Amino acid sequence: MTNSAAPSARKPFFTPRRVARIAILVALSAVGALIKIPSPTGTVALDAAPAFLAGAAFSPLEGSIVGVLGHLISALTTGFPLGLPVHLLVAAEMGLFVWIFGVVARKVNIWVAAVVGIFLNGVVGAAIMIPIGGVGLFTALVLPLTVGAAINVIIAVLATKALVAAGLAPKPTRTADNAESKPATA
């Protein structure tokens, strides 16, 4: 059999299972978007936990998609207080932050990814607002964004570990995870 006659072994990214999973996680983001953390913009919420979960448990791209849509839903629930262009920028940054979190979780360690995700979403996310609203907006956003990021990321890390332990999510591809899953010796 020649290579040209062989069926392609590469599966498409958007399989029915993956699309359904993304839809469910976006729906969970919508629910989380209704659970707000007090902030000047009113858009800090628990909408990112499903995105971080998807990024770590399934793929960074799935997490990014959920993160972008989750932020837009959260901003929609408050009427896009910073304006649609700014919230599109924030949605794009959420996609990037969740992508990075997912890559670090899968290639390095999920707890290292947690620190990275909290820093990116809390501190860097607030810093990106400096050209738009000045240092005052950064100062007003950094604490609620960091608290929100910590809650979202910790929920995602715990849920990811539970899904992997239950066999409902694949183990990360990195080899260091194998040491983490072995029983500890005294």
Short mmCIF file of N, CA and C in Angstrom, two decimals:
data_model
loop_
_atom_site.label_atom_id
_atom_site.label_comp_id
_atom_site.label_asym_id
_atom_site.label_seq_id
_atom_site.Cartn_x
_atom_site.Cartn_y
_atom_site.Cartn_z
N MET A 1 0.84 -1.17 0.00
CA MET A 1 0.00 0.00 0.00
C MET A 1 0.89 1.24 0.00
N THR A 2 0.62 2.18 -0.85
CA THR A 2 1.43 3.39 -0.93
C THR A 2 0.91 4.42 0.05
N ASN A 3 1.75 5.40 0.35
CA ASN A 3 1.37 6.45 1.29
C ASN A 3 0.19 7.26 0.78
N SER A 4 0.08 7.45 -0.53
CA SER A 4 -1.01 8.26 -1.06
C SER A 4 -2.36 7.56 -0.92
N ALA A 5 -2.34 6.21 -0.88
CA ALA A 5 -3.59 5.47 -0.74
C ALA A 5 -3.96 5.25 0.72
N ALA A 6 -3.02 5.49 1.65
CA ALA A 6 -3.30 5.26 3.07
C ALA A 6 -4.24 6.34 3.59
N PRO A 7 -5.19 5.94 4.41
CA PRO A 7 -6.08 6.94 4.99
C PRO A 7 -5.30 7.85 5.95
N SER A 8 -5.73 9.06 6.05
CA SER A 8 -5.05 10.02 6.91
C SER A 8 -5.25 9.61 8.37
N ALA A 9 -4.15 9.57 9.11
CA ALA A 9 -4.21 9.23 10.52
C ALA A 9 -4.51 10.45 11.37
N ARG A 10 -4.46 11.60 10.78
CA ARG A 10 -4.68 12.85 11.52
C ARG A 10 -6.18 13.14 11.60
N LYS A 11 -6.67 13.23 12.83
CA LYS A 11 -8.08 13.54 13.05
C LYS A 11 -8.27 15.06 13.04
N PRO A 12 -9.42 15.52 12.61
CA PRO A 12 -9.67 16.96 12.66
C PRO A 12 -9.75 17.43 14.12
N PHE A 13 -9.39 18.68 14.36
CA PHE A 13 -9.43 19.20 15.72
C PHE A 13 -10.86 19.26 16.25
N PHE A 14 -11.78 19.78 15.44
CA PHE A 14 -13.15 19.97 15.90
C PHE A 14 -13.98 18.71 15.66
N THR A 15 -13.75 17.70 16.48
CA THR A 15 -14.56 16.49 16.44
C THR A 15 -15.88 16.78 17.15
N PRO A 16 -16.92 16.00 16.90
CA PRO A 16 -18.19 16.23 17.61
C PRO A 16 -18.02 16.22 19.13
N ARG A 17 -17.19 15.33 19.63
CA ARG A 17 -16.96 15.25 21.09
C ARG A 17 -16.34 16.54 21.61
N ARG A 18 -15.34 17.05 20.88
CA ARG A 18 -14.65 18.27 21.32
C ARG A 18 -15.58 19.48 21.23
N VAL A 19 -16.38 19.57 20.19
CA VAL A 19 -17.32 20.68 20.06
C VAL A 19 -18.34 20.64 21.20
N ALA A 20 -18.83 19.46 21.52
CA ALA A 20 -19.79 19.33 22.63
C ALA A 20 -19.14 19.73 23.96
N ARG A 21 -17.90 19.30 24.16
CA ARG A 21 -17.19 19.63 25.40
C ARG A 21 -16.99 21.14 25.51
N ILE A 22 -16.58 21.77 24.42
CA ILE A 22 -16.40 23.22 24.42
C ILE A 22 -17.73 23.92 24.72
N ALA A 23 -18.80 23.45 24.11
CA ALA A 23 -20.12 24.06 24.33
C ALA A 23 -20.53 23.95 25.80
N ILE A 24 -20.30 22.79 26.40
CA ILE A 24 -20.65 22.61 27.81
C ILE A 24 -19.80 23.53 28.69
N LEU A 25 -18.51 23.62 28.39
CA LEU A 25 -17.63 24.48 29.19
C LEU A 25 -17.96 25.96 29.00
N VAL A 26 -18.36 26.36 27.80
CA VAL A 26 -18.80 27.74 27.59
C VAL A 26 -20.08 28.01 28.39
N ALA A 27 -20.98 27.03 28.42
CA ALA A 27 -22.20 27.18 29.23
C ALA A 27 -21.85 27.33 30.71
N LEU A 28 -20.88 26.55 31.18
CA LEU A 28 -20.43 26.70 32.57
C LEU A 28 -19.79 28.08 32.78
N SER A 29 -19.09 28.58 31.78
CA SER A 29 -18.54 29.94 31.87
C SER A 29 -19.65 30.97 32.01
N ALA A 30 -20.73 30.76 31.29
CA ALA A 30 -21.87 31.68 31.37
C ALA A 30 -22.46 31.68 32.78
N VAL A 31 -22.55 30.52 33.39
CA VAL A 31 -23.03 30.44 34.78
C VAL A 31 -22.04 31.15 35.70
N GLY A 32 -20.74 30.88 35.51
CA GLY A 32 -19.71 31.53 36.32
C GLY A 32 -19.69 33.04 36.11
N ALA A 33 -20.07 33.51 34.93
CA ALA A 33 -20.11 34.94 34.64
C ALA A 33 -21.12 35.67 35.52
N LEU A 34 -22.08 34.93 36.03
CA LEU A 34 -23.10 35.53 36.89
C LEU A 34 -22.64 35.62 38.34
N ILE A 35 -21.53 34.96 38.67
CA ILE A 35 -20.99 35.00 40.03
C ILE A 35 -19.85 36.01 40.03
N LYS A 36 -20.17 37.23 40.41
CA LYS A 36 -19.24 38.36 40.30
C LYS A 36 -18.39 38.53 41.55
N ILE A 37 -17.19 39.04 41.34
CA ILE A 37 -16.28 39.46 42.41
C ILE A 37 -16.25 40.98 42.32
N PRO A 38 -16.53 41.68 43.42
CA PRO A 38 -16.61 43.14 43.35
C PRO A 38 -15.36 43.76 42.72
N SER A 39 -15.60 44.61 41.72
CA SER A 39 -14.51 45.30 41.03
C SER A 39 -15.06 46.57 40.39
N PRO A 40 -14.19 47.49 40.01
CA PRO A 40 -14.66 48.74 39.39
C PRO A 40 -15.43 48.51 38.08
N THR A 41 -15.07 47.47 37.33
CA THR A 41 -15.75 47.24 36.05
C THR A 41 -16.97 46.34 36.19
N GLY A 42 -17.01 45.54 37.23
CA GLY A 42 -18.12 44.61 37.41
C GLY A 42 -18.01 43.36 36.57
N THR A 43 -16.90 43.18 35.84
CA THR A 43 -16.78 42.02 34.96
C THR A 43 -15.88 40.93 35.52
N VAL A 44 -15.32 41.11 36.72
CA VAL A 44 -14.50 40.07 37.32
C VAL A 44 -15.46 39.03 37.89
N ALA A 45 -15.34 37.79 37.40
CA ALA A 45 -16.29 36.76 37.77
C ALA A 45 -15.63 35.39 37.71
N LEU A 46 -16.41 34.37 37.95
CA LEU A 46 -15.92 32.99 37.91
C LEU A 46 -16.11 32.36 36.54
N ASP A 47 -16.03 33.16 35.51
CA ASP A 47 -16.21 32.66 34.13
C ASP A 47 -14.97 31.98 33.58
N ALA A 48 -13.81 32.19 34.18
CA ALA A 48 -12.57 31.67 33.62
C ALA A 48 -12.23 30.26 34.10
N ALA A 49 -12.82 29.78 35.17
CA ALA A 49 -12.48 28.45 35.68
C ALA A 49 -12.67 27.36 34.62
N PRO A 50 -13.80 27.33 33.89
CA PRO A 50 -13.93 26.31 32.85
C PRO A 50 -12.88 26.44 31.74
N ALA A 51 -12.44 27.65 31.45
CA ALA A 51 -11.40 27.84 30.43
C ALA A 51 -10.07 27.28 30.91
N PHE A 52 -9.69 27.59 32.14
CA PHE A 52 -8.45 27.05 32.68
C PHE A 52 -8.53 25.53 32.78
N LEU A 53 -9.68 25.02 33.15
CA LEU A 53 -9.89 23.56 33.20
C LEU A 53 -9.67 22.95 31.82
N ALA A 54 -10.30 23.53 30.81
CA ALA A 54 -10.15 23.02 29.44
C ALA A 54 -8.70 23.08 28.99
N GLY A 55 -8.02 24.17 29.29
CA GLY A 55 -6.63 24.33 28.87
C GLY A 55 -5.71 23.28 29.48
N ALA A 56 -5.94 22.95 30.74
CA ALA A 56 -5.08 21.98 31.42
C ALA A 56 -5.50 20.54 31.15
N ALA A 57 -6.79 20.28 31.16
CA ALA A 57 -7.27 18.90 31.06
C ALA A 57 -7.39 18.39 29.63
N PHE A 58 -7.67 19.28 28.68
CA PHE A 58 -7.95 18.81 27.32
C PHE A 58 -6.97 19.36 26.29
N SER A 59 -6.92 20.67 26.09
CA SER A 59 -5.92 21.25 25.20
C SER A 59 -5.89 22.77 25.39
N PRO A 60 -4.72 23.37 25.21
CA PRO A 60 -4.64 24.83 25.33
C PRO A 60 -5.58 25.55 24.37
N LEU A 61 -5.78 25.01 23.17
CA LEU A 61 -6.68 25.66 22.21
C LEU A 61 -8.13 25.62 22.69
N GLU A 62 -8.56 24.48 23.22
CA GLU A 62 -9.92 24.41 23.77
C GLU A 62 -10.08 25.42 24.90
N GLY A 63 -9.09 25.51 25.77
CA GLY A 63 -9.14 26.47 26.86
C GLY A 63 -9.21 27.90 26.35
N SER A 64 -8.45 28.20 25.31
CA SER A 64 -8.47 29.55 24.74
C SER A 64 -9.84 29.91 24.20
N ILE A 65 -10.46 28.98 23.49
CA ILE A 65 -11.80 29.23 22.93
C ILE A 65 -12.79 29.51 24.06
N VAL A 66 -12.75 28.67 25.08
CA VAL A 66 -13.66 28.85 26.22
C VAL A 66 -13.36 30.17 26.93
N GLY A 67 -12.07 30.52 27.07
CA GLY A 67 -11.68 31.77 27.73
C GLY A 67 -12.18 33.01 27.00
N VAL A 68 -12.05 33.01 25.69
CA VAL A 68 -12.51 34.16 24.89
C VAL A 68 -14.02 34.31 25.02
N LEU A 69 -14.73 33.23 24.78
CA LEU A 69 -16.20 33.29 24.84
C LEU A 69 -16.68 33.56 26.27
N GLY A 70 -16.01 32.98 27.25
CA GLY A 70 -16.40 33.20 28.65
C GLY A 70 -16.27 34.66 29.04
N HIS A 71 -15.17 35.31 28.65
CA HIS A 71 -15.03 36.73 28.98
C HIS A 71 -16.10 37.57 28.29
N LEU A 72 -16.36 37.28 27.03
CA LEU A 72 -17.37 38.07 26.32
C LEU A 72 -18.75 37.91 26.96
N ILE A 73 -19.07 36.72 27.41
CA ILE A 73 -20.35 36.51 28.10
C ILE A 73 -20.37 37.28 29.42
N SER A 74 -19.26 37.23 30.17
CA SER A 74 -19.18 37.95 31.44
C SER A 74 -19.33 39.46 31.22
N ALA A 75 -18.66 39.98 30.20
CA ALA A 75 -18.77 41.41 29.89
C ALA A 75 -20.18 41.77 29.43
N LEU A 76 -20.79 40.87 28.68
CA LEU A 76 -22.17 41.09 28.21
C LEU A 76 -23.14 41.21 29.39
N THR A 77 -22.93 40.42 30.44
CA THR A 77 -23.84 40.46 31.58
C THR A 77 -23.80 41.79 32.32
N THR A 78 -22.75 42.59 32.08
CA THR A 78 -22.66 43.91 32.71
C THR A 78 -22.75 45.03 31.68
N GLY A 79 -23.08 44.72 30.45
CA GLY A 79 -23.28 45.75 29.43
C GLY A 79 -21.99 46.30 28.84
N PHE A 80 -20.92 45.51 28.78
CA PHE A 80 -19.63 45.94 28.23
C PHE A 80 -19.22 47.30 28.79
N PRO A 81 -18.95 47.37 30.12
CA PRO A 81 -18.69 48.67 30.76
C PRO A 81 -17.45 49.40 30.23
N LEU A 82 -16.49 48.69 29.68
CA LEU A 82 -15.29 49.35 29.12
C LEU A 82 -15.42 49.56 27.62
N GLY A 83 -16.56 49.21 27.05
CA GLY A 83 -16.77 49.32 25.61
C GLY A 83 -16.39 48.02 24.91
N LEU A 84 -17.06 47.74 23.81
CA LEU A 84 -16.84 46.49 23.09
C LEU A 84 -15.39 46.32 22.62
N PRO A 85 -14.74 47.36 22.05
CA PRO A 85 -13.34 47.16 21.61
C PRO A 85 -12.41 46.74 22.75
N VAL A 86 -12.57 47.34 23.93
CA VAL A 86 -11.71 46.98 25.05
C VAL A 86 -12.00 45.55 25.50
N HIS A 87 -13.26 45.18 25.52
CA HIS A 87 -13.59 43.82 25.95
C HIS A 87 -13.17 42.78 24.91
N LEU A 88 -13.12 43.14 23.65
CA LEU A 88 -12.56 42.23 22.64
C LEU A 88 -11.06 42.04 22.89
N LEU A 89 -10.37 43.11 23.28
CA LEU A 89 -8.96 43.02 23.63
C LEU A 89 -8.78 42.12 24.85
N VAL A 90 -9.60 42.32 25.87
CA VAL A 90 -9.51 41.50 27.08
C VAL A 90 -9.82 40.04 26.76
N ALA A 91 -10.79 39.80 25.88
CA ALA A 91 -11.11 38.42 25.48
C ALA A 91 -9.92 37.78 24.78
N ALA A 92 -9.25 38.53 23.93
CA ALA A 92 -8.06 38.01 23.24
C ALA A 92 -6.95 37.72 24.25
N GLU A 93 -6.78 38.62 25.21
CA GLU A 93 -5.74 38.38 26.22
C GLU A 93 -6.11 37.16 27.07
N MET A 94 -7.38 36.95 27.37
CA MET A 94 -7.80 35.75 28.11
C MET A 94 -7.47 34.50 27.31
N GLY A 95 -7.72 34.54 26.02
CA GLY A 95 -7.37 33.41 25.17
C GLY A 95 -5.88 33.09 25.25
N LEU A 96 -5.05 34.13 25.18
CA LEU A 96 -3.61 33.96 25.27
C LEU A 96 -3.19 33.45 26.65
N PHE A 97 -3.74 34.04 27.71
CA PHE A 97 -3.37 33.64 29.07
C PHE A 97 -3.74 32.18 29.33
N VAL A 98 -4.92 31.77 28.89
CA VAL A 98 -5.35 30.38 29.10
C VAL A 98 -4.50 29.44 28.25
N TRP A 99 -4.13 29.86 27.05
CA TRP A 99 -3.24 29.04 26.21
C TRP A 99 -1.92 28.79 26.95
N ILE A 100 -1.31 29.85 27.45
CA ILE A 100 -0.04 29.72 28.17
C ILE A 100 -0.21 28.82 29.39
N PHE A 101 -1.28 29.04 30.15
CA PHE A 101 -1.57 28.21 31.32
C PHE A 101 -1.65 26.73 30.91
N GLY A 102 -2.39 26.46 29.85
CA GLY A 102 -2.55 25.08 29.39
C GLY A 102 -1.24 24.44 28.97
N VAL A 103 -0.42 25.19 28.27
CA VAL A 103 0.88 24.65 27.83
C VAL A 103 1.77 24.36 29.05
N VAL A 104 1.82 25.28 29.99
CA VAL A 104 2.65 25.08 31.18
C VAL A 104 2.11 23.91 32.00
N ALA A 105 0.80 23.82 32.14
CA ALA A 105 0.20 22.72 32.91
C ALA A 105 0.53 21.37 32.29
N ARG A 106 0.51 21.31 30.97
CA ARG A 106 0.71 20.03 30.29
C ARG A 106 2.18 19.68 30.10
N LYS A 107 3.05 20.69 30.02
CA LYS A 107 4.47 20.43 29.75
C LYS A 107 5.37 20.55 30.97
N VAL A 108 4.96 21.32 31.98
CA VAL A 108 5.82 21.53 33.14
C VAL A 108 5.17 20.91 34.38
N ASN A 109 4.18 21.62 34.94
CA ASN A 109 3.52 21.17 36.16
C ASN A 109 2.27 22.02 36.36
N ILE A 110 1.20 21.41 36.82
CA ILE A 110 -0.05 22.16 36.95
C ILE A 110 0.03 23.24 38.03
N TRP A 111 0.85 23.01 39.07
CA TRP A 111 0.97 24.03 40.13
C TRP A 111 1.83 25.20 39.67
N VAL A 112 2.81 24.94 38.85
CA VAL A 112 3.58 26.04 38.24
C VAL A 112 2.64 26.83 37.32
N ALA A 113 1.82 26.11 36.57
CA ALA A 113 0.84 26.76 35.70
C ALA A 113 -0.12 27.62 36.50
N ALA A 114 -0.49 27.16 37.69
CA ALA A 114 -1.40 27.94 38.54
C ALA A 114 -0.80 29.29 38.88
N VAL A 115 0.47 29.30 39.27
CA VAL A 115 1.14 30.57 39.60
C VAL A 115 1.21 31.46 38.35
N VAL A 116 1.57 30.86 37.23
CA VAL A 116 1.66 31.61 35.97
C VAL A 116 0.29 32.17 35.59
N GLY A 117 -0.75 31.35 35.68
CA GLY A 117 -2.10 31.79 35.31
C GLY A 117 -2.60 32.92 36.20
N ILE A 118 -2.37 32.80 37.50
CA ILE A 118 -2.81 33.86 38.43
C ILE A 118 -2.07 35.16 38.14
N PHE A 119 -0.75 35.07 37.92
CA PHE A 119 0.03 36.27 37.62
C PHE A 119 -0.42 36.91 36.31
N LEU A 120 -0.58 36.10 35.27
CA LEU A 120 -0.99 36.64 33.97
C LEU A 120 -2.37 37.29 34.05
N ASN A 121 -3.34 36.55 34.58
CA ASN A 121 -4.71 37.05 34.60
C ASN A 121 -4.87 38.20 35.59
N GLY A 122 -4.18 38.15 36.73
CA GLY A 122 -4.34 39.19 37.73
C GLY A 122 -3.50 40.42 37.48
N VAL A 123 -2.20 40.24 37.42
CA VAL A 123 -1.28 41.39 37.34
C VAL A 123 -1.12 41.88 35.90
N VAL A 124 -0.79 40.97 34.99
CA VAL A 124 -0.59 41.39 33.59
C VAL A 124 -1.91 41.87 32.99
N GLY A 125 -3.01 41.17 33.32
CA GLY A 125 -4.32 41.60 32.82
C GLY A 125 -4.66 43.02 33.26
N ALA A 126 -4.34 43.37 34.50
CA ALA A 126 -4.58 44.73 34.99
C ALA A 126 -3.61 45.71 34.33
N ALA A 127 -2.35 45.29 34.15
CA ALA A 127 -1.34 46.18 33.55
C ALA A 127 -1.67 46.54 32.11
N ILE A 128 -2.31 45.63 31.39
CA ILE A 128 -2.68 45.91 30.00
C ILE A 128 -3.68 47.06 29.93
N MET A 129 -4.36 47.34 31.02
CA MET A 129 -5.34 48.43 31.05
C MET A 129 -4.70 49.80 31.28
N ILE A 130 -3.41 49.85 31.60
CA ILE A 130 -2.76 51.15 31.87
C ILE A 130 -2.87 52.11 30.69
N PRO A 131 -2.62 51.71 29.43
CA PRO A 131 -2.77 52.67 28.33
C PRO A 131 -4.22 53.15 28.14
N ILE A 132 -5.17 52.38 28.61
CA ILE A 132 -6.58 52.72 28.42
C ILE A 132 -7.10 53.59 29.56
N GLY A 133 -6.79 53.22 30.80
CA GLY A 133 -7.33 53.94 31.95
C GLY A 133 -6.30 54.47 32.91
N GLY A 134 -5.03 54.35 32.57
CA GLY A 134 -3.99 54.88 33.43
C GLY A 134 -3.67 53.98 34.60
N VAL A 135 -2.75 54.46 35.44
CA VAL A 135 -2.33 53.70 36.61
C VAL A 135 -3.48 53.55 37.60
N GLY A 136 -4.38 54.51 37.61
CA GLY A 136 -5.54 54.43 38.51
C GLY A 136 -6.39 53.20 38.22
N LEU A 137 -6.65 52.91 36.95
CA LEU A 137 -7.44 51.73 36.60
C LEU A 137 -6.66 50.46 36.95
N PHE A 138 -5.35 50.46 36.70
CA PHE A 138 -4.52 49.32 37.09
C PHE A 138 -4.63 49.07 38.59
N THR A 139 -4.46 50.11 39.37
CA THR A 139 -4.51 50.00 40.83
C THR A 139 -5.87 49.49 41.29
N ALA A 140 -6.92 49.97 40.66
CA ALA A 140 -8.27 49.55 41.04
C ALA A 140 -8.56 48.11 40.63
N LEU A 141 -7.95 47.63 39.56
CA LEU A 141 -8.24 46.29 39.03
C LEU A 141 -7.33 45.19 39.55
N VAL A 142 -6.09 45.52 39.95
CA VAL A 142 -5.12 44.47 40.23
C VAL A 142 -5.57 43.54 41.36
N LEU A 143 -6.12 44.06 42.44
CA LEU A 143 -6.54 43.19 43.54
C LEU A 143 -7.74 42.31 43.17
N PRO A 144 -8.85 42.90 42.66
CA PRO A 144 -9.98 42.02 42.32
C PRO A 144 -9.65 41.03 41.21
N LEU A 145 -8.83 41.44 40.22
CA LEU A 145 -8.45 40.50 39.16
C LEU A 145 -7.58 39.37 39.70
N THR A 146 -6.67 39.69 40.60
CA THR A 146 -5.80 38.66 41.16
C THR A 146 -6.60 37.69 42.04
N VAL A 147 -7.50 38.21 42.85
CA VAL A 147 -8.36 37.34 43.67
C VAL A 147 -9.23 36.47 42.76
N GLY A 148 -9.84 37.10 41.77
CA GLY A 148 -10.67 36.33 40.82
C GLY A 148 -9.86 35.28 40.09
N ALA A 149 -8.66 35.64 39.66
CA ALA A 149 -7.80 34.69 38.95
C ALA A 149 -7.44 33.53 39.87
N ALA A 150 -7.10 33.83 41.12
CA ALA A 150 -6.73 32.76 42.06
C ALA A 150 -7.89 31.80 42.27
N ILE A 151 -9.09 32.32 42.45
CA ILE A 151 -10.25 31.45 42.65
C ILE A 151 -10.50 30.61 41.40
N ASN A 152 -10.52 31.25 40.23
CA ASN A 152 -10.75 30.53 38.97
C ASN A 152 -9.69 29.46 38.73
N VAL A 153 -8.43 29.80 38.93
CA VAL A 153 -7.34 28.86 38.64
C VAL A 153 -7.35 27.69 39.63
N ILE A 154 -7.57 27.97 40.90
CA ILE A 154 -7.57 26.88 41.89
C ILE A 154 -8.74 25.93 41.64
N ILE A 155 -9.90 26.46 41.32
CA ILE A 155 -11.04 25.59 40.95
C ILE A 155 -10.65 24.72 39.76
N ALA A 156 -10.02 25.33 38.75
CA ALA A 156 -9.64 24.59 37.54
C ALA A 156 -8.59 23.52 37.83
N VAL A 157 -7.62 23.84 38.66
CA VAL A 157 -6.57 22.87 38.99
C VAL A 157 -7.17 21.67 39.71
N LEU A 158 -8.01 21.94 40.70
CA LEU A 158 -8.63 20.84 41.45
C LEU A 158 -9.54 20.01 40.56
N ALA A 159 -10.30 20.66 39.71
CA ALA A 159 -11.19 19.92 38.79
C ALA A 159 -10.38 19.11 37.78
N THR A 160 -9.28 19.67 37.29
CA THR A 160 -8.42 18.94 36.35
C THR A 160 -7.85 17.70 37.01
N LYS A 161 -7.34 17.85 38.22
CA LYS A 161 -6.77 16.70 38.93
C LYS A 161 -7.85 15.63 39.16
N ALA A 162 -9.07 16.05 39.48
CA ALA A 162 -10.16 15.10 39.69
C ALA A 162 -10.52 14.38 38.39
N LEU A 163 -10.60 15.11 37.28
CA LEU A 163 -10.92 14.49 35.99
C LEU A 163 -9.84 13.50 35.55
N VAL A 164 -8.58 13.86 35.75
CA VAL A 164 -7.49 12.95 35.38
C VAL A 164 -7.53 11.71 36.26
N ALA A 165 -7.72 11.90 37.57
CA ALA A 165 -7.77 10.76 38.50
C ALA A 165 -8.93 9.82 38.18
N ALA A 166 -10.04 10.39 37.71
CA ALA A 166 -11.21 9.57 37.37
C ALA A 166 -11.11 8.96 35.97
N GLY A 167 -10.07 9.32 35.23
CA GLY A 167 -9.91 8.80 33.88
C GLY A 167 -10.77 9.49 32.85
N LEU A 168 -11.30 10.66 33.19
CA LEU A 168 -12.17 11.40 32.28
C LEU A 168 -11.43 12.44 31.45
N ALA A 169 -10.16 12.63 31.76
CA ALA A 169 -9.31 13.54 30.99
C ALA A 169 -7.97 12.84 30.81
N PRO A 170 -7.33 13.06 29.67
CA PRO A 170 -6.02 12.41 29.46
C PRO A 170 -4.97 12.98 30.40
N LYS A 171 -4.01 12.14 30.75
CA LYS A 171 -2.89 12.63 31.55
C LYS A 171 -2.07 13.56 30.67
N PRO A 172 -1.50 14.60 31.27
CA PRO A 172 -0.63 15.48 30.49
C PRO A 172 0.50 14.69 29.83
N THR A 173 1.00 15.19 28.72
CA THR A 173 1.99 14.47 27.93
C THR A 173 3.38 14.52 28.54
N ARG A 174 3.60 15.36 29.49
CA ARG A 174 4.94 15.49 30.06
C ARG A 174 5.26 14.28 30.92
N THR A 175 6.54 13.99 31.07
CA THR A 175 6.95 12.82 31.85
C THR A 175 6.97 13.11 33.34
N ALA A 176 7.10 14.35 33.75
CA ALA A 176 7.14 14.68 35.17
C ALA A 176 5.82 14.35 35.86
N ASP A 177 4.73 14.30 35.12
CA ASP A 177 3.43 13.99 35.72
C ASP A 177 3.38 12.56 36.24
N ASN A 178 4.15 11.67 35.63
CA ASN A 178 4.14 10.29 36.09
C ASN A 178 4.62 10.18 37.51
N ALA A 179 5.60 10.98 37.91
CA ALA A 179 6.10 10.95 39.27
C ALA A 179 5.03 11.45 40.23
N GLU A 180 4.23 12.42 39.78
CA GLU A 180 3.18 12.99 40.62
C GLU A 180 2.07 11.99 40.86
N SER A 181 1.80 11.11 39.90
CA SER A 181 0.68 10.19 40.02
C SER A 181 1.04 8.92 40.76
N LYS A 182 2.33 8.69 41.02
CA LYS A 182 2.74 7.49 41.76
C LYS A 182 2.47 7.71 43.25
N PRO A 183 2.14 6.64 43.97
CA PRO A 183 1.92 6.77 45.41
C PRO A 183 3.20 7.25 46.11
N ALA A 184 3.02 8.12 47.06
CA ALA A 184 4.16 8.64 47.81
C ALA A 184 4.65 7.58 48.79
N THR A 185 5.95 7.52 48.95
CA THR A 185 6.52 6.58 49.92
C THR A 185 6.97 7.36 51.13
N ALA A 186 6.90 6.73 52.29
CA ALA A 186 7.24 7.43 53.54
C ALA A 186 8.69 7.55 53.77
#
